[in-house]
Amino acid sequence: MKAAFIKTTGDADVIQYGDLPDPQPGQGQVLVRTEAVSVNPIDTYVRSGMIAMDLPDPFIIGCDIAGTIAAVGEGVTGFRIGDRVWGSSQGLLGRQGTFAELCAIDQDWLYELPDGVAAEDAAACALVGITAHLGLFGRARLLADETIFVRGGTGGVGSMVVQMAKAAGANVITTGGSDEKVERCRELGADFAINYKTENLQERLAELAPDGVDVFWETIREPDFDFAVEALAPRGRMVLMAGRDARPEFPVGPFYVKECTVHGFVMFKASADEMKLAAEDINQWLASGQLKSQISQRLPLSQAAQSHRLQEAGTLAGDGSLAGKVVLTVGD
């Protein structure tokens, strides 16, 4: 089979594209014939060695996948050959990744792909969708009619947060870095979208939510906790999903007087059961059209190295070139 893999960590140039032996499904595993995969920031962190993990040799990169079951191993229940599936959390914690024509994956990490939903869309929503769901409902416990602020409403996770929060009946405020991105945020369901390059974000947010926001979802790598705590309503909840090396000052007094809470989490540490609950809602919203993928670039699997360069330019360099996910198709 063709696969994108590495034999050592490093920059995107260490990614090789070539032939590897076809995997065979083990106990409780299915063999997925891959149709689409997508790139996430964590993929680049693992590949570069920024996040140290035990990696198979060779290590197939990638977390997300959508495709069709080609074979089933012993003990598999609930899946049959020909079923369309999607999943995430591969390429982490010692598991092989997804950037290959065939992937052997434990059945616990796969979910039915609803009829009418394209493989590209499912792959693009996989990790970012599960991340958004875990943060919104597992950590922040967002309720209908509450107000949430999320930075970057057209980003990979941000676009999922906007759509899921709206589907749950919340009032959604977000940001975009251009008039086009602001308009896209509104199309995704945001009640208000602030152009942070032309408007004063702090003043505008205070106007839109004078009593504070119930949930503040932070996506930037250097959080401004003074701004966030001031923006939070009493007993507000803040969700952190970025800034691994950040050490910002924290306004302890205003935070505890407001009785606020802060929730830091990483998606890949969630249990299979937690992810399955998220996937059930994601499937419902994908099937109904309430959740739509945000795809910025489409590439063939052979351009895996380029996909990582694009992701790093958007995530680390912040060049603004990505307004959604990089998706790679397999077998075209």
mmCIF file of N, CA and C in Angstrom, residues 147-149 173 205 209 211-216 228 231-237:
data_model
loop_
_atom_site.group_PDB
_atom_site.id
_atom_site.type_symbol
_atom_site.label_atom_id
_atom_site.label_comp_id
_atom_site.label_asym_id
_atom_site.label_seq_id
_atom_site.Cartn_x
_atom_site.Cartn_y
_atom_site.Cartn_z
ATOM 1 N N THR A 147 -24.366 32.310 26.824
ATOM 2 C CA THR A 147 -23.569 33.031 25.839
ATOM 3 C C THR A 147 -22.141 32.514 25.855
ATOM 4 N N ILE A 148 -21.619 32.227 24.670
ATOM 5 C CA ILE A 148 -20.250 31.746 24.534
ATOM 6 C C ILE A 148 -19.482 32.660 23.605
ATOM 7 N N PHE A 149 -18.211 32.899 23.959
ATOM 8 C CA PHE A 149 -17.283 33.610 23.080
ATOM 9 C C PHE A 149 -16.175 32.650 22.692
ATOM 10 N N ILE A 173 -20.766 34.354 20.085
ATOM 11 C CA ILE A 173 -19.960 35.501 19.668
ATOM 12 C C ILE A 173 -18.586 34.978 19.282
ATOM 13 N N LEU A 205 -16.792 43.276 22.700
ATOM 14 C CA LEU A 205 -17.331 42.141 23.442
ATOM 15 C C LEU A 205 -18.118 42.620 24.656
ATOM 16 N N ALA A 209 -21.956 41.603 25.253
ATOM 17 C CA ALA A 209 -22.269 40.780 26.424
ATOM 18 C C ALA A 209 -21.992 41.593 27.689
ATOM 19 N N ASP A 211 -23.217 41.641 30.560
ATOM 20 C CA ASP A 211 -23.215 40.865 31.809
ATOM 21 C C ASP A 211 -22.155 39.774 31.811
ATOM 22 N N GLY A 212 -21.337 39.737 30.764
ATOM 23 C CA GLY A 212 -20.286 38.734 30.659
ATOM 24 C C GLY A 212 -20.737 37.507 29.877
ATOM 25 N N VAL A 213 -19.760 36.710 29.458
ATOM 26 C CA VAL A 213 -20.056 35.477 28.719
ATOM 27 C C VAL A 213 -19.989 34.305 29.687
ATOM 28 N N ASP A 214 -20.836 33.328 29.461
ATOM 29 C CA ASP A 214 -20.857 32.152 30.331
ATOM 30 C C ASP A 214 -19.695 31.213 30.044
ATOM 31 N N VAL A 215 -19.297 31.154 28.765
ATOM 32 C CA VAL A 215 -18.160 30.312 28.375
ATOM 33 C C VAL A 215 -17.235 31.143 27.500
ATOM 34 N N PHE A 216 -15.949 31.100 27.822
ATOM 35 C CA PHE A 216 -14.916 31.786 27.044
ATOM 36 C C PHE A 216 -13.983 30.699 26.518
ATOM 37 N N ALA A 228 -9.793 37.755 29.481
ATOM 38 C CA ALA A 228 -10.748 36.657 29.587
ATOM 39 C C ALA A 228 -11.556 36.728 30.881
ATOM 40 N N ALA A 231 -14.049 39.403 30.864
ATOM 41 C CA ALA A 231 -15.161 39.120 29.960
ATOM 42 C C ALA A 231 -16.111 38.065 30.504
ATOM 43 N N LEU A 232 -15.663 37.254 31.458
ATOM 44 C CA LEU A 232 -16.494 36.171 31.975
ATOM 45 C C LEU A 232 -17.608 36.698 32.884
ATOM 46 N N ALA A 233 -18.755 36.055 32.807
ATOM 47 C CA ALA A 233 -19.848 36.315 33.737
ATOM 48 C C ALA A 233 -19.553 35.623 35.064
ATOM 49 N N PRO A 234 -20.237 35.997 36.140
ATOM 50 C CA PRO A 234 -20.091 35.242 37.385
ATOM 51 C C PRO A 234 -20.338 33.750 37.147
ATOM 52 N N ARG A 235 -19.467 32.922 37.705
ATOM 53 C CA ARG A 235 -19.491 31.472 37.516
ATOM 54 C C ARG A 235 -19.290 31.066 36.056
ATOM 55 N N GLY A 236 -18.605 31.929 35.321
ATOM 56 C CA GLY A 236 -18.270 31.596 33.942
ATOM 57 C C GLY A 236 -17.200 30.528 33.874
ATOM 58 N N ARG A 237 -17.135 29.877 32.710
ATOM 59 C CA ARG A 237 -16.173 28.799 32.504
ATOM 60 C C ARG A 237 -15.264 29.138 31.318
#
